[in-house]
Every structure is written in structure tokens, then in C-alpha cells.
Amino acid sequence: MRNSTLSLSRVILCLFLIATVIPVSADGSYAEDRALIEDLAARYLFALDFRDAKTYSETFTEDGILDYGTGEIKGRKAIFDLIDGMHKRAKEAAAKDTSGLRPAKGSHNISNMVIKVEGNTAKMVAYWYHHGNDNPDRKAAVTSYGHYEDELTKVNGAWLFSKRKIYNEQRAEWAAPQDQGNPAW
Amino acid sequence: MRNSTLSLSRVILCLFLIATVIPVSADGSYAEDRALIEDLAARYLFALDFRDAKTYSETFTEDGILDYGTGEIKGRKAIFDLIDGMHKRAKEAAAKDTSGLRPAKGSHNISNMVIKVEGNTAKMVAYWYHHGNDNPDRKAAVTSYGHYEDELTKVNGAWLFSKRKIYNEQRAEWAAPQDQGNPAW
Amino acid sequence: MRNSTLSLSRVILCLFLIATVIPVSADGSYAEDRALIEDLAARYLFALDFRDAKTYSETFTEDGILDYGTGEIKGRKAIFDLIDGMHKRAKEAAAKDTSGLRPAKGSHNISNMVIKVEGNTAKMVAYWYHHGNDNPDRKAAVTSYGHYEDELTKVNGAWLFSKRKIYNEQRAEWAAPQDQGNPAW
């Protein structure tokens, strides 16, 4: 009995010393969570632009919510159907194109990621913008931009979007409300 | 006495084993510092674009310096006054607008962050660019770009700008000097 | 003998407790690797735009490969020669310019970094885009965009490109192949 008490005290001392020696601060995991969330946000955009609706939908939790201005789309299945339909219509339009031009390519980008982590949930606000060349010269252009307001959840070690709200400055009804204040902190 | 010596040797052995088992390298904190600095740089831009001069000024140290081409603005108070004045004039101009158009929205972005950390100070160089739609069609456009040369200080665990120098390719007198060489490393 | 067995069991218990207490997951180094790779990718672009062919070539391994559409350029020496030649021709063209305009400035940017690390190698896919003002009004514009498909190697603690393949949507023959699927995961 006395022996195991001693043993425990040594372990506690050991833990105390480790906390002062190993360069991991109390908030040492912010970098790890942020890294994983940045990767998620980038994979979401590759899946969107390279027509991979399955991977896109799997960046959300099972009951995740997407709202790009027309109201909330709820759950992976509904999100998959929306994006897959969008991709199919884009492919059909490209197949019917008789202009002789090469297919246009759209690229969505993310920047300015502000991320706050609290345990297994996180909040993110960030900017997005779209590059496109869907014009007769296949000339590069910024075609739209806006910002995201996101909620994330860590599920089995993987960060996923539980809610993504997209504001789009290209359309008055989807633009960020005036005088809403700073959505970041 | 002999007992505590044994105990210490066990703790040392324990620490030695930990160092070889736990995947934290000696420079394990670069990721953490970089993550916090990226977050700061993003919060700075949200505060700028969403008219939050208080948060903007608080991304600087108390004696922080901002120089966007017209010389050095020194200290949080002066930086707050500058940005708050800019925001107020923008609001007044929007209020007087009789075009019937929805308010224009500007978005500053950061990319290409090169960050070197040395203890509680850091240097950063990065690119910036601005998206805007202040035109009769509210059409998205890149309206300016340039780069930052920053010095940062860690104060009570929080990274802050101690100096931000902004180069702007939109105006000859604010553009990066020719043949200055690579500001990064 | 019995004593050292006891000691070992305490160390093992200690390690077990540490694994549950210290916030470093098994993949705790992802943030560190990602941070270093992000920094590398940003330094590559500063070197490219600020005419520093030496630093540019040194972001590759000794036998690194660059392919921007015209085939594989192999090794630091060949990569240096390519970029240095490009920089020299740009300087000569600027010197001969008689327009009276200030020199134009090009800025390449990276975004959407998707990074997978496996030991001392990594794969990255990411987007790039170029801002330029090489026009009579020195007006900012997005002039091209595309994506990277990269392989990286950690050499003596430093991440370097072992292969960078650049897709460019500005030219049909350099654009991402249609229906190649999602290059990310």
C-alpha cells in the first residue's frame, strides 16, 4: 500500500516535471486543430470545383447544415444531392456547348481564416472568392466573393462542418447585412 | 535519502523515454506561433473591412507602428483614430449615396505568409490584395495588391503587430522599391 | 532485479498517464509539418516574384523536379537556370521599356493547401493565381490561375519540393485535364 502511494507520488512529480520541460503549452493543441480545419476547408473547395460531391458532402457532419443564401440544407444526403445535381447540370451544359472553346474552369478560394476552438467544437469565419474564365476569351477574372460563418465539430478525431453559412456579395439578397458588425472577434 | 535519489533517477529515465516517444520536436512551437500569427493577421482584416477600429487597433502592441505609405502612425490610439476616421467617412459617403445601388463591399485578403519566430519576436512578410465592387454594376474585381513587412511581439501569450509596413502596387510612391531584392528569405 | 522491474512498470504507467494528460495526439506533428510546408510554399513565391532564383531553386531537393507544362526540369541547377533566365529577360525588357510607366509588378499567390504527411514525405495539392498590372493603366487584375500537385521530402528537418507539377487554366495545353477527377482526397 505504502509502496503504491510512493509510486503515485513519483508519477505526479514526473508529470509536473514534464509539464515544465516539454515545449507544449496549455493551448498546445490550437495549432493541431487549426491545421486540421485548414485542411478540411481546402479539401471542401477541391471537391466543389473538381465535381466530387461525395467528398464535399463528407466534409459535413451527418446532420450538417449548408446555407448559401436560399435557406438551410440539412444532412449529408441533402447536401450531396444539391452539389451532385449542380455538378451534373454543369457537365450537361458543357457537353451541349458548341462554341469550340475549351471547357471553362471555376476555382473557389478561401483566405483570412479566423478560428476559435473550444474542446470538440470550433467557430470559423473566413473570406472566399471565385476565379473563373467562363467568357469568350477564357480570360481569368474574379467573379464573386464573400465570407463564411462556420461551426465545426470534431468527430472521432476529424473536424467537420456542422454548419456553414455563406454570404455572397455578388447578390444583394445574399450579401452580408449592413451594420451587422464584425463577425469575427 | 537513497530512496529519493532512486526516485529522481526514475524521473530522469522517464523524461528521457518520453522525449523519444512523444512526437514533439525541439522546434515544436513553430506551428503554435504560426497558427496564432495567422489568426491575428486574419482578425486584423475582418476588423478592417467590417469597420471595427477597436479590434483593428488591438492587433497592435500599445506602441505599435502602422505605415501604409504616408509615414509611421505610432501607438494604438493614433491607429484607432486613423481607422475609425476612415470607417466614419466611408459610412457618411454611403449614407449620401443616391445611386440606388446596394452598398459596395471591400474585402482585403492575406496570402503567402512567410514567418520566422525567434522567442517572443517574429518577422513576417506576406502578400495582400483587395476585392471590391464599388462600381455601377457591383461587379467583383481585384482593385489593388501589394505586400506586408511585419514585426511581431508576443505579449502575455498573444502575438501582436509591433510594426506593419504596407507596400501597395496601386500607387507608384507606395510600391515596393525596384531591386530591393527578396524581402523574404 | 525486482527493483528495476518495479521501476520499469512505474515508467510505463507514467508514460500511459502522460499520453492521456498532455494534449498531443498521435498525429501531433501534423501541425508542425504543415506549418513548415506552408512557409516553404510562401517563400517559393516571394523568391519567384522578387527575382531570387537561388532561393527559388533551393525550395527543391537537389534532384527536385519542376513541371509547369513544358515537361520536367530536373535538379536544382536546371531549375535555377530556368528561373534566373526568366528573371534576366524580365529585367532586360523592363530596361528597354520606353512607355514612361513605372515597372509592372507580378504577384503569384497560393491558397487551398491540402496536405497529407507520411513520415518524411508529403503530398500537397493547392490552388495558385497571379495578380498583375502589366497594362497601360497599371491596373490590378487576376491574369491567370490553376493548381499545383506536389510531392515533398523532409531533408535534415527541412521540407522541400521533390516534384512540383503546375496546371495553368490560362492555356488549353496546360490546363487540368477534364474528368481527371478530384486531385485531392
Coordinates of C-alpha atoms in Angstrom, one line a residue:
Chain A
M1 CA 0.0 0.0 0.0
R2 CA 2.7 2.4 1.1
N3 CA 4.7 1.3 -2.0
S4 CA 1.9 2.2 -4.4
T5 CA 1.4 5.6 -2.7
L6 CA 5.1 6.3 -3.2
S7 CA 4.8 5.2 -6.8
L8 CA 1.9 7.5 -7.4
S9 CA 3.7 10.5 -5.9
R10 CA 6.6 9.8 -8.2
V11 CA 4.3 9.7 -11.2
I12 CA 2.8 13.0 -10.2
L13 CA 6.2 14.5 -9.7
C14 CA 7.2 13.1 -13.1
L15 CA 4.1 14.7 -14.7
F16 CA 4.9 18.0 -13.1
L17 CA 8.4 18.0 -14.4
I18 CA 7.3 17.1 -17.9
A19 CA 4.9 20.0 -17.9
T20 CA 7.8 22.3 -17.4
V21 CA 10.2 20.6 -19.7
I22 CA 8.4 19.6 -22.9
P23 CA 7.6 22.6 -25.1
V24 CA 3.8 22.1 -25.2
S25 CA 1.9 24.9 -23.7
A26 CA -1.6 24.5 -22.2
D27 CA -3.1 25.7 -25.5
G28 CA -0.6 23.4 -27.5
S29 CA -3.3 21.8 -29.5
Y30 CA -4.6 25.0 -31.2
A31 CA -2.1 24.6 -33.9
E32 CA -3.1 21.0 -34.5
D33 CA -6.8 21.8 -34.5
R34 CA -6.3 24.8 -36.8
A35 CA -4.1 22.7 -39.2
L36 CA -6.8 20.1 -39.5
I37 CA -9.6 22.7 -40.0
E38 CA -7.5 24.5 -42.7
D39 CA -7.0 21.1 -44.5
L40 CA -10.8 20.4 -44.3
A41 CA -11.6 23.9 -45.7
A42 CA -9.2 23.3 -48.6
R43 CA -10.5 19.8 -49.3
Y44 CA -14.1 21.2 -49.4
L45 CA -13.1 23.5 -52.2
F46 CA -11.2 20.9 -54.3
A47 CA -14.3 18.7 -54.0
L48 CA -16.6 21.5 -55.0
D49 CA -14.5 22.6 -58.1
F50 CA -13.5 19.1 -59.3
R51 CA -17.0 17.8 -59.1
D52 CA -16.6 15.3 -56.2
A53 CA -20.0 15.7 -54.4
K54 CA -19.3 12.7 -52.2
T55 CA -16.1 14.1 -50.7
Y56 CA -17.8 17.6 -50.5
S57 CA -20.8 16.2 -48.5
E58 CA -18.4 14.3 -46.2
T59 CA -16.8 17.5 -45.0
F60 CA -20.0 18.0 -43.1
T61 CA -21.3 16.1 -40.1
E62 CA -24.1 13.6 -40.7
D63 CA -26.6 16.2 -39.7
G64 CA -24.6 19.1 -41.0
I65 CA -26.2 22.3 -42.4
L66 CA -25.3 24.2 -45.5
D67 CA -26.8 27.6 -46.2
Y68 CA -25.6 29.6 -49.2
G69 CA -28.4 32.0 -49.2
T70 CA -31.6 30.0 -50.1
G71 CA -32.1 28.6 -46.7
E72 CA -30.8 25.6 -44.7
I73 CA -30.0 22.3 -46.5
K74 CA -29.8 19.7 -43.8
G75 CA -27.8 16.5 -43.6
R76 CA -25.2 14.9 -45.8
K77 CA -27.7 13.3 -48.1
A78 CA -29.4 16.5 -49.0
I79 CA -26.1 18.3 -49.3
F80 CA -24.8 15.5 -51.7
D81 CA -27.9 15.7 -53.8
L82 CA -27.7 19.5 -54.1
I83 CA -24.0 19.5 -55.1
D84 CA -24.2 16.4 -57.3
G85 CA -27.1 18.0 -59.2
M86 CA -25.2 21.2 -59.6
H87 CA -22.2 19.2 -61.0
K88 CA -24.4 17.2 -63.4
R89 CA -26.1 20.3 -64.8
A90 CA -22.6 21.9 -65.3
K91 CA -21.4 18.8 -67.2
E92 CA -24.6 18.7 -69.3
A93 CA -24.2 22.3 -70.2
A94 CA -20.5 21.8 -71.1
A95 CA -21.5 18.8 -73.3
K96 CA -24.0 20.9 -75.2
D97 CA -21.6 23.8 -75.7
T98 CA -20.9 24.4 -79.4
S99 CA -18.6 27.4 -79.1
G100 CA -15.5 25.4 -79.9
L101 CA -13.8 26.9 -76.7
R102 CA -12.1 24.6 -74.2
P103 CA -14.3 24.0 -71.1
A104 CA -14.3 26.8 -68.6
K105 CA -12.9 26.2 -65.1
G106 CA -14.1 27.7 -61.9
S107 CA -11.9 27.9 -58.8
H108 CA -13.2 28.8 -55.3
N109 CA -10.6 30.0 -52.8
I110 CA -10.5 30.6 -49.0
S111 CA -8.5 33.1 -47.1
N112 CA -8.4 35.0 -43.8
M113 CA -9.4 32.0 -41.6
V114 CA -10.2 33.2 -38.1
I115 CA -10.6 30.1 -35.9
K116 CA -11.6 29.7 -32.3
V117 CA -11.5 26.2 -30.8
E118 CA -13.4 25.1 -27.6
G119 CA -12.8 21.4 -27.0
N120 CA -14.6 19.5 -29.7
T121 CA -16.3 22.4 -31.3
A122 CA -15.0 25.4 -33.2
K123 CA -16.1 28.6 -34.8
M124 CA -14.6 29.9 -38.0
V125 CA -15.1 33.0 -40.1
A126 CA -13.2 33.4 -43.3
Y127 CA -13.3 35.0 -46.8
W128 CA -13.9 33.3 -50.1
Y129 CA -13.6 34.4 -53.7
H130 CA -14.1 32.7 -57.1
H131 CA -11.9 32.8 -60.1
G132 CA -13.5 31.9 -63.4
N133 CA -12.9 32.1 -67.2
D134 CA -16.4 31.3 -68.5
N135 CA -16.2 34.0 -71.2
P136 CA -15.4 34.0 -74.9
D137 CA -11.7 34.7 -74.3
R138 CA -11.2 32.3 -71.4
K139 CA -9.8 35.3 -69.6
A140 CA -9.2 34.9 -65.9
A141 CA -11.4 37.1 -63.6
V142 CA -12.6 37.4 -60.1
T143 CA -16.3 36.7 -60.5
S144 CA -17.6 36.8 -56.9
Y145 CA -16.6 37.0 -53.3
G146 CA -18.0 36.9 -49.8
H147 CA -17.5 35.3 -46.4
Y148 CA -18.2 32.2 -44.4
E149 CA -19.5 31.9 -40.9
D150 CA -19.0 28.3 -39.8
E151 CA -19.5 25.9 -36.9
L152 CA -17.4 22.8 -36.7
T153 CA -17.4 19.6 -34.6
K154 CA -14.6 17.1 -34.0
V155 CA -16.0 13.6 -34.7
N156 CA -13.7 10.7 -34.0
G157 CA -10.7 13.0 -34.3
A158 CA -11.8 14.5 -37.6
W159 CA -13.0 18.1 -37.8
L160 CA -16.2 18.5 -39.9
F161 CA -18.6 21.4 -40.7
S162 CA -21.7 21.2 -38.5
K163 CA -22.9 24.4 -40.1
R164 CA -21.6 26.6 -43.0
K165 CA -23.4 29.9 -43.7
I166 CA -22.2 31.5 -46.9
Y167 CA -22.5 35.3 -47.6
N168 CA -22.1 36.3 -51.2
E169 CA -21.5 40.0 -52.2
Q170 CA -22.5 39.2 -55.8
R171 CA -26.2 39.2 -55.0
A172 CA -27.9 41.8 -52.8
E173 CA -30.1 39.3 -51.0
W174 CA -27.1 37.1 -50.2
A175 CA -24.7 39.8 -49.1
A176 CA -23.6 40.4 -45.6
P177 CA -26.1 42.5 -43.8
Q178 CA -25.1 46.1 -43.4
D179 CA -24.1 47.2 -39.8
Q180 CA -24.1 43.6 -38.6
G181 CA -20.8 44.5 -37.1
N182 CA -17.6 42.4 -37.2
P183 CA -18.5 38.7 -37.4
A184 CA -15.0 37.9 -36.1
W185 CA -13.6 38.8 -32.7
Chain B
M1 CA 18.0 9.7 1.0
R2 CA 18.9 6.8 -1.1
N3 CA 15.2 6.4 -1.8
S4 CA 14.8 9.9 -3.2
T5 CA 17.9 9.5 -5.3
L6 CA 16.4 6.4 -6.8
S7 CA 13.2 8.3 -7.4
L8 CA 15.0 11.1 -9.2
S9 CA 16.8 8.7 -11.4
R10 CA 13.5 7.1 -12.3
V11 CA 12.0 10.5 -13.2
I12 CA 15.1 11.3 -15.4
L13 CA 14.7 7.9 -17.1
C14 CA 11.1 8.6 -17.5
L15 CA 11.7 12.1 -19.1
F16 CA 14.3 10.5 -21.4
L17 CA 11.9 7.9 -22.6
I18 CA 9.2 10.5 -23.1
A19 CA 11.5 12.6 -25.3
T20 CA 11.9 9.6 -27.6
V21 CA 8.3 8.6 -27.6
I22 CA 6.1 11.7 -27.8
P23 CA 6.3 13.3 -31.3
V24 CA 7.2 16.8 -30.2
S25 CA 10.4 18.1 -31.7
A26 CA 12.6 20.7 -30.2
D27 CA 11.0 23.3 -32.5
G28 CA 7.6 22.0 -31.7
S29 CA 6.3 25.5 -31.0
Y30 CA 6.7 26.9 -34.5
A31 CA 3.3 25.5 -35.5
E32 CA 1.7 27.1 -32.5
D33 CA 3.3 30.5 -33.0
R34 CA 2.5 30.4 -36.7
A35 CA -1.1 29.4 -36.0
L36 CA -1.6 32.3 -33.6
I37 CA 0.0 34.8 -36.0
E38 CA -2.1 33.6 -38.9
D39 CA -5.2 34.1 -36.8
L40 CA -4.1 37.6 -35.8
A41 CA -3.5 38.5 -39.4
A42 CA -7.0 37.3 -40.4
R43 CA -8.7 39.1 -37.5
Y44 CA -6.9 42.3 -38.5
L45 CA -8.6 42.1 -41.9
F46 CA -12.1 41.3 -40.6
A47 CA -11.8 44.3 -38.3
L48 CA -10.6 46.5 -41.2
D49 CA -13.4 45.5 -43.6
F50 CA -16.2 45.2 -41.1
R51 CA -15.4 48.6 -39.5
D52 CA -14.3 47.5 -36.1
A53 CA -11.5 50.1 -35.4
K54 CA -11.1 49.0 -31.8
T55 CA -10.3 45.4 -32.6
Y56 CA -8.1 46.6 -35.5
S57 CA -6.1 48.8 -33.2
E58 CA -5.8 46.0 -30.6
T59 CA -4.0 43.8 -33.1
F60 CA -1.0 46.1 -32.5
T61 CA 1.1 46.4 -29.4
E62 CA 0.4 49.5 -27.2
D63 CA 3.3 51.3 -29.0
G64 CA 2.8 49.5 -32.3
I65 CA 3.6 51.3 -35.6
L66 CA 1.5 51.2 -38.8
D67 CA 2.9 52.6 -42.1
Y68 CA 0.8 52.2 -45.2
G69 CA 2.9 54.7 -47.3
T70 CA 2.3 58.1 -45.7
G71 CA 4.8 57.6 -42.8
E72 CA 4.6 56.0 -39.4
I73 CA 1.5 56.1 -37.3
K74 CA 2.5 55.3 -33.7
G75 CA 0.6 53.7 -30.9
R76 CA -2.9 52.1 -30.6
K77 CA -4.6 55.4 -30.0
A78 CA -3.3 57.0 -33.2
I79 CA -4.0 53.8 -35.2
F80 CA -7.6 53.7 -33.8
D81 CA -8.2 57.3 -34.7
L82 CA -6.9 56.8 -38.3
I83 CA -9.0 53.7 -39.0
D84 CA -12.1 54.9 -37.1
G85 CA -11.9 58.1 -39.2
M86 CA -11.6 56.1 -42.3
H87 CA -14.7 54.0 -41.4
K88 CA -16.7 57.1 -40.4
R89 CA -16.0 58.8 -43.7
A90 CA -16.9 55.6 -45.6
K91 CA -20.3 55.4 -43.7
E92 CA -21.0 59.0 -44.4
A93 CA -20.3 58.6 -48.1
A94 CA -22.5 55.5 -48.2
A95 CA -25.3 57.5 -46.4
K96 CA -25.1 60.3 -49.0
D97 CA -25.2 57.9 -52.0
T98 CA -28.2 58.4 -54.2
S99 CA -27.4 55.9 -56.9
G100 CA -30.0 53.4 -55.6
L101 CA -27.3 50.7 -55.7
R102 CA -26.8 48.4 -52.7
P103 CA -23.7 49.5 -50.6
A104 CA -20.4 48.4 -52.0
K105 CA -18.3 46.0 -50.0
G106 CA -14.5 45.8 -49.9
S107 CA -12.5 42.7 -48.9
H108 CA -8.8 42.7 -48.0
N109 CA -7.1 39.3 -48.1
I110 CA -3.7 38.0 -47.0
S111 CA -1.7 35.1 -48.6
N112 CA 1.8 33.7 -48.8
M113 CA 2.7 34.2 -45.1
V114 CA 6.4 33.7 -44.5
I115 CA 7.0 33.7 -40.8
K116 CA 10.2 33.4 -38.8
V117 CA 9.9 33.2 -35.0
E118 CA 12.7 34.0 -32.5
G119 CA 11.5 33.6 -29.0
N120 CA 8.9 36.3 -28.3
T121 CA 9.5 38.2 -31.5
A122 CA 8.8 37.3 -35.1
K123 CA 9.1 38.6 -38.6
M124 CA 6.5 38.1 -41.3
V125 CA 6.3 39.0 -44.9
A126 CA 3.1 38.3 -46.8
Y127 CA 1.0 39.3 -49.8
W128 CA -2.3 41.2 -49.7
Y129 CA -4.9 42.0 -52.3
H130 CA -8.2 43.8 -52.2
H131 CA -11.5 42.7 -53.8
G132 CA -14.1 45.4 -54.3
N133 CA -17.4 46.1 -56.2
D134 CA -17.6 49.9 -55.9
N135 CA -18.8 50.3 -59.5
P136 CA -22.1 50.8 -61.2
D137 CA -22.6 47.0 -61.8
R138 CA -21.4 45.9 -58.3
K139 CA -19.1 43.7 -60.3
A140 CA -16.4 41.9 -58.4
A141 CA -12.8 43.0 -59.2
V142 CA -9.3 42.9 -57.8
T143 CA -8.6 46.6 -57.2
S144 CA -5.2 46.6 -55.6
Y145 CA -2.4 44.4 -54.2
G146 CA 1.0 44.6 -52.6
H147 CA 2.9 43.1 -49.7
Y148 CA 3.4 43.4 -45.9
E149 CA 6.7 43.6 -44.0
D150 CA 5.9 43.0 -40.3
E151 CA 7.5 42.7 -36.9
L152 CA 5.5 41.0 -34.2
T153 CA 5.9 40.6 -30.4
K154 CA 4.3 38.1 -28.1
V155 CA 2.8 39.9 -25.2
N156 CA 1.3 37.8 -22.3
G157 CA 1.0 34.9 -24.7
A158 CA -0.7 36.8 -27.5
W159 CA 1.1 37.7 -30.7
L160 CA 0.6 41.4 -31.8
F161 CA 2.0 43.6 -34.6
S162 CA 4.8 45.8 -33.3
K163 CA 5.3 47.2 -36.8
R164 CA 3.4 46.7 -40.0
K165 CA 4.8 48.3 -43.2
I166 CA 2.4 48.1 -46.2
Y167 CA 3.6 48.2 -49.8
N168 CA 0.9 49.0 -52.4
E169 CA 1.5 48.4 -56.1
Q170 CA -1.5 50.6 -57.0
R171 CA 0.4 53.8 -56.4
A172 CA 3.9 54.4 -57.6
E173 CA 5.0 56.1 -54.4
W174 CA 3.8 53.2 -52.3
A175 CA 5.0 50.4 -54.4
A176 CA 7.9 48.0 -53.4
P177 CA 11.2 49.6 -54.4
Q178 CA 12.7 48.2 -57.5
D179 CA 15.8 46.0 -56.9
Q180 CA 15.2 45.9 -53.2
G181 CA 15.8 42.2 -53.5
N182 CA 13.7 39.5 -51.9
P183 CA 12.2 40.7 -48.6
A184 CA 11.7 37.1 -47.6
W185 CA 14.5 34.6 -47.0
Chain C
M1 CA 16.2 -7.2 -10.3
R2 CA 12.8 -6.9 -8.7
N3 CA 13.5 -3.3 -8.0
S4 CA 14.3 -2.5 -11.7
T5 CA 11.2 -4.3 -12.8
L6 CA 9.1 -2.2 -10.4
S7 CA 10.9 0.9 -11.7
L8 CA 10.1 -0.1 -15.3
S9 CA 6.4 -0.7 -14.5
R10 CA 6.3 2.8 -13.0
V11 CA 7.8 4.3 -16.1
I12 CA 5.3 2.5 -18.3
L13 CA 2.4 3.7 -16.0
C14 CA 3.9 7.2 -16.2
L15 CA 4.0 7.1 -20.0
F16 CA 0.5 5.8 -20.1
L17 CA -0.8 8.7 -17.9
I18 CA 1.1 11.2 -19.9
A19 CA -0.5 10.0 -23.1
T20 CA -3.9 10.8 -21.6
V21 CA -2.9 14.1 -20.0
I22 CA -0.7 16.0 -22.4
P23 CA -2.7 17.4 -25.3
V24 CA -0.5 15.9 -28.0
S25 CA -2.3 13.4 -30.2
A26 CA -0.6 10.6 -32.0
D27 CA -0.6 12.7 -35.1
G28 CA 0.6 15.7 -33.1
S29 CA 3.3 16.6 -35.6
Y30 CA 0.9 17.3 -38.5
A31 CA 0.6 20.9 -37.4
E32 CA 4.4 21.2 -37.4
D33 CA 4.9 19.6 -40.8
R34 CA 2.0 21.6 -42.3
A35 CA 3.4 24.9 -40.8
L36 CA 6.8 24.3 -42.3
I37 CA 5.3 23.3 -45.7
E38 CA 3.1 26.4 -45.8
D39 CA 6.2 28.5 -45.1
L40 CA 8.1 26.8 -47.8
A41 CA 5.3 27.4 -50.3
A42 CA 5.2 31.1 -49.4
R43 CA 9.0 31.5 -49.6
Y44 CA 8.9 29.9 -53.1
L45 CA 6.5 32.6 -54.3
F46 CA 8.4 35.5 -52.8
A47 CA 11.6 34.2 -54.5
L48 CA 9.7 33.8 -57.8
D49 CA 8.2 37.3 -57.8
F50 CA 11.2 39.2 -56.3
R51 CA 13.7 37.6 -58.7
D52 CA 15.7 35.5 -56.3
A53 CA 16.4 32.4 -58.4
K54 CA 18.8 30.9 -55.8
T55 CA 16.2 30.8 -53.0
Y56 CA 13.6 29.6 -55.5
S57 CA 15.8 26.7 -56.6
E58 CA 16.6 25.8 -53.0
T59 CA 13.0 25.2 -52.2
F60 CA 13.5 22.0 -54.2
T61 CA 15.6 18.9 -53.3
E62 CA 18.9 18.5 -55.1
D63 CA 17.2 16.2 -57.6
G64 CA 13.8 18.0 -57.5
I65 CA 11.6 18.2 -60.5
L66 CA 9.6 21.2 -61.8
D67 CA 7.0 20.9 -64.5
Y68 CA 4.9 23.9 -65.4
G69 CA 3.6 22.4 -68.6
T70 CA 6.6 22.1 -70.9
G71 CA 8.0 18.9 -69.4
E72 CA 10.1 18.0 -66.4
I73 CA 13.0 20.3 -65.5
K74 CA 15.3 18.2 -63.2
G75 CA 17.6 19.2 -60.5
R76 CA 18.4 22.5 -58.7
K77 CA 20.9 23.6 -61.3
A78 CA 18.5 23.3 -64.2
I79 CA 15.7 24.9 -62.1
F80 CA 18.0 27.8 -61.2
D81 CA 19.0 28.3 -64.8
L82 CA 15.4 28.4 -65.9
I83 CA 14.2 30.9 -63.4
D84 CA 17.3 33.0 -63.5
G85 CA 17.0 33.3 -67.3
M86 CA 13.3 34.2 -66.8
H87 CA 14.2 36.9 -64.3
K88 CA 17.0 38.3 -66.5
R89 CA 14.8 38.6 -69.6
A90 CA 12.2 40.4 -67.5
K91 CA 14.8 42.9 -66.2
E92 CA 16.1 43.4 -69.8
A93 CA 12.5 44.0 -71.1
A94 CA 11.9 46.5 -68.2
A95 CA 15.2 48.3 -69.0
K96 CA 14.2 48.7 -72.7
D97 CA 10.7 50.0 -71.8
T98 CA 10.1 53.5 -73.1
S99 CA 6.5 53.9 -72.0
G100 CA 7.3 56.1 -69.1
L101 CA 5.2 53.9 -66.9
R102 CA 6.5 52.6 -63.6
P103 CA 7.7 49.0 -63.7
A104 CA 4.9 46.5 -63.6
K105 CA 4.8 44.0 -60.7
G106 CA 3.6 40.4 -60.8
S107 CA 2.4 38.5 -57.7
H108 CA 1.8 34.8 -57.5
N109 CA -0.4 33.6 -54.7
I110 CA -1.2 30.2 -53.1
S111 CA -4.4 29.1 -51.4
N112 CA -6.4 26.0 -50.5
M113 CA -3.4 23.9 -49.4
V114 CA -4.4 20.2 -48.9
I115 CA -1.5 18.4 -47.3
K116 CA -1.0 14.8 -46.4
V117 CA 2.1 13.8 -44.5
E118 CA 3.6 10.3 -44.2
G119 CA 6.8 10.3 -42.3
N120 CA 9.4 12.2 -44.3
T121 CA 7.3 12.5 -47.4
A122 CA 4.2 14.5 -48.1
K123 CA 1.7 15.2 -50.9
M124 CA 0.2 18.6 -51.4
V125 CA -2.4 19.9 -53.8
A126 CA -3.2 23.6 -53.8
Y127 CA -4.5 26.5 -55.9
W128 CA -2.5 29.4 -57.3
Y129 CA -3.4 32.6 -59.0
H130 CA -1.5 35.6 -60.4
H131 CA -2.1 39.3 -59.9
G132 CA -0.5 41.7 -62.4
N133 CA -0.6 45.2 -63.6
D134 CA 1.3 45.0 -66.8
N135 CA -1.1 47.2 -68.7
P136 CA -1.1 50.9 -69.7
D137 CA -3.1 51.9 -66.6
R138 CA -1.1 49.8 -64.2
K139 CA -4.5 48.5 -63.2
A140 CA -4.6 45.4 -60.9
A141 CA -6.0 42.2 -62.4
V142 CA -6.1 38.5 -62.0
T143 CA -4.2 37.3 -65.0
S144 CA -4.1 33.5 -64.6
Y145 CA -4.8 30.7 -62.2
G146 CA -4.6 27.0 -61.8
H147 CA -3.4 24.4 -59.3
Y148 CA -0.3 22.6 -58.0
E149 CA 0.2 18.9 -57.5
D150 CA 3.3 18.5 -55.3
E151 CA 5.5 15.8 -53.7
L152 CA 7.7 16.9 -50.8
T153 CA 10.5 15.4 -48.9
K154 CA 11.9 16.3 -45.4
V155 CA 15.7 16.6 -45.7
N156 CA 17.6 17.2 -42.5
G157 CA 14.4 18.6 -40.9
A158 CA 13.6 20.9 -43.8
W159 CA 10.6 20.3 -46.1
L160 CA 11.5 20.7 -49.8
F161 CA 9.7 20.1 -53.1
S162 CA 10.8 16.8 -54.7
K163 CA 8.3 17.4 -57.5
R164 CA 6.0 20.3 -58.4
K165 CA 3.6 19.9 -61.3
I166 CA 1.8 23.2 -62.2
Y167 CA -1.6 23.2 -64.1
N168 CA -2.5 26.6 -65.7
E169 CA -6.0 27.3 -66.8
Q170 CA -4.8 30.2 -69.0
R171 CA -3.5 27.9 -71.7
A172 CA -5.5 24.9 -73.1
E173 CA -2.5 22.6 -73.2
W174 CA -1.5 23.4 -69.6
A175 CA -5.0 23.2 -68.1
A176 CA -6.1 20.4 -65.7
P177 CA -7.3 17.5 -67.8
Q178 CA -11.1 17.2 -68.0
D179 CA -12.6 14.4 -65.9
Q180 CA -9.4 13.7 -64.2
G181 CA -11.4 13.6 -61.0
N182 CA -10.6 15.3 -57.8
P183 CA -6.8 15.5 -57.4
A184 CA -7.3 16.0 -53.6
W185 CA -8.8 13.4 -51.3

